[in-house]
Amino acid sequence: MKNPFLGTGIAIVTPFTKDGNVDHKALANIVEHNITNGTNYIVISGTTGESVTITGQEKQDIIATIANTNKGRLPLVLGIGGNNTANVINEINNTDLSQFAGILSVSPYYSKPTQDGIYQHFKAISLACPVSIILYNVPGRTASNMTPETILRLAKDFKNIVAVKEAGNNVSQYLNLLKNKPEGFGVISGDDDLALTVALAGGDGVISVIGQALPKAFSKMIALGMAGDAKQAYKLHFELMEITSLIFSENNPAGIKAVLQALNLCNDTVRLPLVEATDGLKQKIKDYLLNFNS
């Protein structure tokens, strides 16, 4: 199978009201903001969506709000992953995936399996999953790196494993994947700061955090990069460098929620153990956006 996830995908936040409930009105507004400003697909219930503090019922309600707002205009990807293989498969089996183009499944965290353990985990998921799978390698959160050899082994062995979201912030690993990947397998940046570099090197785009706040500029940058127009793409990259750095300077998604609050798309509430961005960071974000918009 060929990777259908091209361009700028966004790892959408889960907005909360000040009392900590899911803010479905704000969520719908963020979806519409992205649809009308160039985003190519939406990833639901990833790290940026605070998936680990969302209940099963809340996840279903979030899916419903996004699907009802989207109305089939953009492909949707659902995060289903974890370090309990049986639980991941159970969720796949008990989720209506007919409205999704694929799932994003994180490499097992905390347990620190061997590379063969990671391979066997995704083999079991592949055999159970009726839709396309994007592998998600984020060693800074999982405490183990899914090596290019393991990723490429999975890509060659299972047709429904169509791409990897690589978020190790490791240029050498990106280049290894791009050099050796099978035809049609997608290498998607999970690092906003390296997204243009990966696109210019032959990658399939990005699943972005900052892209949901500034979709017009960010998606244009990625499209230019994928078209090989480095000069114009880097103009946008340089304009976006500061805000891309700022949103990750404390924690994700506190930073991006501070940006979205400044844009009047949602407030900046996060769930413990995360805390809101500091006043200092919020001011830097506001100063950046004032200059960016002008």
Coordinates of C-alpha atoms in Angstrom, one line a residue:
M1 CA 0.0 0.0 0.0
K2 CA 1.2 3.5 -0.7
N3 CA 1.2 6.1 2.0
P4 CA -1.8 8.4 1.6
F5 CA -0.8 10.8 4.3
L6 CA 0.9 13.7 2.5
G7 CA 1.6 17.3 3.4
T8 CA 0.7 18.8 6.7
G9 CA -1.2 16.8 9.3
I10 CA -1.9 18.2 12.7
A11 CA -1.7 16.6 16.1
I12 CA -4.8 18.3 17.4
V13 CA -5.1 19.5 21.0
T14 CA -8.0 18.7 23.2
P15 CA -9.3 22.0 24.5
F16 CA -10.7 22.2 28.0
T17 CA -13.1 24.6 29.7
K18 CA -11.7 26.3 32.8
D19 CA -13.4 23.7 35.0
G20 CA -11.5 20.9 33.1
N21 CA -14.2 19.5 30.8
V22 CA -13.7 19.0 27.1
D23 CA -14.6 22.2 25.3
H24 CA -16.4 20.8 22.2
K25 CA -17.2 24.3 20.8
A26 CA -13.5 25.3 20.8
L27 CA -12.5 21.9 19.3
A28 CA -14.9 22.4 16.4
N29 CA -13.5 25.9 15.9
I30 CA -9.9 24.6 15.7
V31 CA -11.0 21.9 13.2
E32 CA -12.7 24.5 11.0
H33 CA -9.7 26.8 11.3
N34 CA -7.5 24.1 9.9
I35 CA -9.8 22.9 7.2
T36 CA -10.1 26.4 5.8
N37 CA -6.4 27.3 6.0
G38 CA -4.6 24.4 4.2
T39 CA -4.2 21.5 6.6
N40 CA -4.2 18.2 4.8
Y41 CA -5.3 15.8 7.6
I42 CA -6.1 15.7 11.3
V43 CA -4.6 13.3 13.9
I44 CA -6.8 12.7 16.9
S45 CA -5.8 11.6 20.4
G46 CA -2.0 11.8 20.2
T47 CA 0.3 13.2 22.8
T48 CA -0.7 16.7 22.0
G49 CA -4.3 15.7 22.5
E50 CA -3.4 14.7 26.1
S51 CA -4.5 11.2 25.3
V52 CA -3.2 9.7 28.5
T53 CA -5.6 11.8 30.6
I54 CA -8.7 11.4 28.4
T55 CA -11.3 8.9 29.4
G56 CA -12.7 6.3 26.9
Q57 CA -16.0 8.2 26.8
E58 CA -14.3 11.5 26.3
K59 CA -12.3 10.0 23.4
Q60 CA -15.5 8.9 21.7
D61 CA -17.1 12.3 22.2
I62 CA -14.0 14.0 20.8
I63 CA -14.1 11.8 17.7
A64 CA -17.8 12.6 17.2
T65 CA -17.2 16.4 17.4
I66 CA -14.3 16.3 15.0
A67 CA -16.1 14.0 12.6
N68 CA -19.3 16.1 12.7
T69 CA -17.4 19.3 12.0
N70 CA -15.1 17.8 9.4
K71 CA -18.0 16.2 7.4
G72 CA -15.5 14.1 5.4
R73 CA -13.5 17.1 4.1
L74 CA -10.1 16.0 5.5
P75 CA -8.8 12.5 6.2
L76 CA -8.8 11.6 9.9
V77 CA -6.3 9.5 11.8
L78 CA -6.9 8.1 15.2
G79 CA -4.3 7.5 17.9
I80 CA -4.5 4.0 19.2
G81 CA -1.4 2.8 20.9
G82 CA 0.3 1.8 24.2
N83 CA 2.5 -0.7 25.9
N84 CA -0.1 -3.3 26.4
T85 CA -0.5 -5.1 23.1
A86 CA -3.7 -6.9 24.0
N87 CA -5.3 -3.7 25.1
V88 CA -4.4 -1.9 21.8
I89 CA -5.8 -4.7 19.8
N90 CA -9.0 -4.7 22.0
E91 CA -9.4 -1.0 21.3
I92 CA -9.0 -1.5 17.6
N93 CA -11.6 -4.3 17.6
N94 CA -14.1 -2.2 19.6
T95 CA -13.7 1.1 17.6
D96 CA -15.6 2.0 14.5
L97 CA -12.7 2.8 12.2
S98 CA -14.9 3.3 9.1
Q99 CA -14.6 7.0 9.3
F100 CA -10.8 6.9 9.6
A101 CA -8.1 6.8 6.9
G102 CA -5.7 5.2 9.4
I103 CA -4.4 4.9 13.0
L104 CA -1.3 6.4 14.6
S105 CA 0.2 3.9 17.0
V106 CA 3.1 4.8 19.3
S107 CA 6.0 2.5 19.9
P108 CA 5.5 0.8 23.3
Y109 CA 6.6 3.0 26.2
Y110 CA 7.8 2.4 29.7
S111 CA 8.3 -1.4 29.2
K112 CA 11.4 -0.8 27.1
P113 CA 11.0 -3.9 24.8
T114 CA 13.8 -5.2 22.6
Q115 CA 13.6 -4.4 18.9
D116 CA 12.1 -7.8 18.3
G117 CA 9.5 -7.1 20.9
I118 CA 8.6 -3.8 19.1
Y119 CA 8.4 -5.8 15.9
Q120 CA 6.1 -8.4 17.4
H121 CA 3.9 -5.7 19.0
F122 CA 3.3 -4.0 15.6
K123 CA 2.9 -7.4 13.8
A124 CA 0.0 -8.2 16.1
I125 CA -1.5 -4.8 15.6
S126 CA -1.1 -5.0 11.8
L127 CA -2.9 -8.4 11.7
A128 CA -5.8 -6.9 13.8
C129 CA -6.2 -3.5 12.1
P130 CA -8.5 -3.0 9.1
V131 CA -7.1 0.4 8.2
S132 CA -3.7 1.9 7.4
I133 CA -1.1 2.2 10.2
I134 CA 1.3 5.0 10.9
L135 CA 4.0 3.9 13.2
Y136 CA 5.1 6.5 15.8
N137 CA 8.6 6.6 17.0
V138 CA 9.2 9.2 19.8
P139 CA 12.1 7.9 22.0
G140 CA 12.1 11.0 24.2
R141 CA 8.7 9.9 25.5
T142 CA 8.9 6.1 25.2
A143 CA 12.4 5.6 26.6
S144 CA 13.4 3.4 23.7
N145 CA 14.2 4.1 20.0
M146 CA 12.5 2.1 17.3
T147 CA 15.5 1.7 15.0
P148 CA 15.4 2.3 11.2
E149 CA 16.0 -1.5 10.8
T150 CA 12.9 -2.4 12.8
I151 CA 10.8 0.3 11.0
L152 CA 11.9 -0.9 7.6
R153 CA 11.4 -4.5 8.5
L154 CA 7.8 -3.7 9.5
A155 CA 7.3 -1.6 6.3
K156 CA 8.4 -4.5 4.1
D157 CA 6.5 -7.2 5.9
F158 CA 3.0 -5.6 6.4
K159 CA 1.1 -3.8 3.7
N160 CA -1.1 -1.8 6.0
I161 CA 1.9 -0.3 7.8
V162 CA 2.2 2.6 5.4
A163 CA 4.3 5.3 7.1
V164 CA 6.3 6.3 10.2
K165 CA 5.9 9.5 12.2
E166 CA 9.6 9.8 13.2
A167 CA 10.1 12.1 16.2
G168 CA 13.6 11.4 17.4
N169 CA 15.0 14.8 16.4
N170 CA 17.7 12.8 14.7
V171 CA 18.6 13.8 11.2
S172 CA 20.8 10.8 10.6
Q173 CA 17.8 8.5 11.4
Y174 CA 15.6 10.4 9.0
L175 CA 18.1 10.1 6.2
N176 CA 18.6 6.4 6.9
L177 CA 14.9 5.8 6.6
L178 CA 14.6 8.0 3.4
K179 CA 17.5 6.2 1.8
N180 CA 16.4 2.7 2.5
K181 CA 12.6 2.7 2.7
P182 CA 10.5 0.6 0.3
E183 CA 8.6 2.3 -2.5
G184 CA 5.5 4.0 -1.3
F185 CA 6.4 3.9 2.4
G186 CA 6.0 7.3 4.0
V187 CA 8.5 9.1 6.3
I188 CA 6.6 11.8 8.1
S189 CA 8.3 14.3 10.4
G190 CA 7.2 14.4 14.0
D191 CA 9.6 17.2 14.7
D192 CA 8.3 20.7 13.7
D193 CA 11.8 22.1 13.7
L194 CA 13.1 19.5 11.2
A195 CA 9.9 19.2 9.1
L196 CA 11.2 21.3 6.2
T197 CA 14.5 19.5 6.2
V198 CA 12.7 16.2 6.0
A199 CA 10.4 17.4 3.2
L200 CA 13.3 18.7 1.1
A201 CA 15.1 15.4 1.6
G202 CA 12.1 13.4 0.1
G203 CA 9.9 13.0 3.1
D204 CA 6.1 13.0 3.0
G205 CA 5.5 16.0 5.2
V206 CA 4.8 16.4 8.9
I207 CA 2.3 15.7 11.7
S208 CA 2.7 19.1 13.3
V209 CA 1.9 20.8 16.6
I210 CA 2.4 24.4 15.6
G211 CA 0.7 23.8 12.3
Q212 CA -2.7 23.8 13.9
A213 CA -2.3 27.4 15.1
L214 CA -0.7 28.8 11.9
P215 CA -1.9 26.3 9.3
K216 CA -1.7 28.7 6.3
A217 CA 2.0 29.5 6.7
F218 CA 3.1 26.1 8.0
S219 CA 1.3 24.1 5.3
K220 CA 2.6 26.4 2.6
M221 CA 6.1 25.9 3.9
I222 CA 5.7 22.1 3.8
A223 CA 4.2 22.2 0.3
L224 CA 7.1 24.3 -1.0
G225 CA 9.5 21.9 0.6
M226 CA 7.9 18.8 -0.9
A227 CA 8.0 20.6 -4.3
G228 CA 11.7 21.3 -3.9
D229 CA 11.5 25.0 -3.6
A230 CA 14.0 25.4 -0.8
K231 CA 14.5 29.2 -1.2
Q232 CA 10.8 30.1 -0.7
A233 CA 10.2 27.4 1.9
Y234 CA 13.1 28.6 4.0
K235 CA 11.7 32.1 4.1
L236 CA 8.7 30.8 5.9
H237 CA 10.8 28.4 8.0
F238 CA 12.8 31.4 9.3
E239 CA 9.6 33.3 10.1
L240 CA 8.2 30.3 12.0
M241 CA 11.4 29.3 13.9
E242 CA 10.9 31.4 17.0
I243 CA 7.3 30.2 17.7
T244 CA 8.2 26.6 16.9
S245 CA 10.9 26.8 19.6
L246 CA 8.7 28.7 22.1
I247 CA 5.9 26.1 22.1
F248 CA 8.2 23.3 23.2
S249 CA 10.2 25.4 25.7
E250 CA 8.2 24.3 28.7
N251 CA 5.9 21.3 27.8
N252 CA 3.6 20.2 25.1
P253 CA 0.7 21.0 24.8
A254 CA 0.9 23.9 27.3
G255 CA 2.8 25.9 24.7
I256 CA 0.5 25.3 21.8
K257 CA -2.5 26.0 23.9
A258 CA -1.0 29.3 24.9
V259 CA -0.7 30.1 21.2
L260 CA -4.3 29.0 20.5
Q261 CA -5.5 31.1 23.4
A262 CA -3.8 34.2 22.1
L263 CA -5.5 33.5 18.7
N264 CA -8.9 33.2 20.6
L265 CA -9.4 29.6 19.5
C266 CA -9.4 28.0 23.0
N267 CA -8.2 28.7 26.5
D268 CA -4.9 27.3 27.8
T269 CA -6.2 24.8 30.4
V270 CA -4.3 21.5 30.5
R271 CA -4.8 18.5 32.8
L272 CA -2.4 17.5 35.6
P273 CA 0.3 16.5 35.7
L274 CA 0.8 19.2 33.0
V275 CA 0.5 22.8 34.0
E276 CA -0.2 25.9 32.0
A277 CA 2.6 27.9 30.3
T278 CA 4.2 30.5 32.5
D279 CA 3.3 34.2 32.2
G280 CA 6.8 34.8 30.7
L281 CA 6.2 32.3 27.9
K282 CA 2.7 33.6 27.2
Q283 CA 4.1 37.1 26.8
K284 CA 6.8 35.9 24.4
I285 CA 4.1 34.1 22.4
K286 CA 1.9 37.2 22.3
D287 CA 4.8 39.4 21.2
Y288 CA 5.7 36.9 18.4
L289 CA 2.1 36.7 17.1
L290 CA 1.8 40.5 17.1
N291 CA 4.9 40.8 14.9
F292 CA 3.9 37.8 12.8
N293 CA 0.4 39.1 12.1
S294 CA 1.7 42.6 11.3

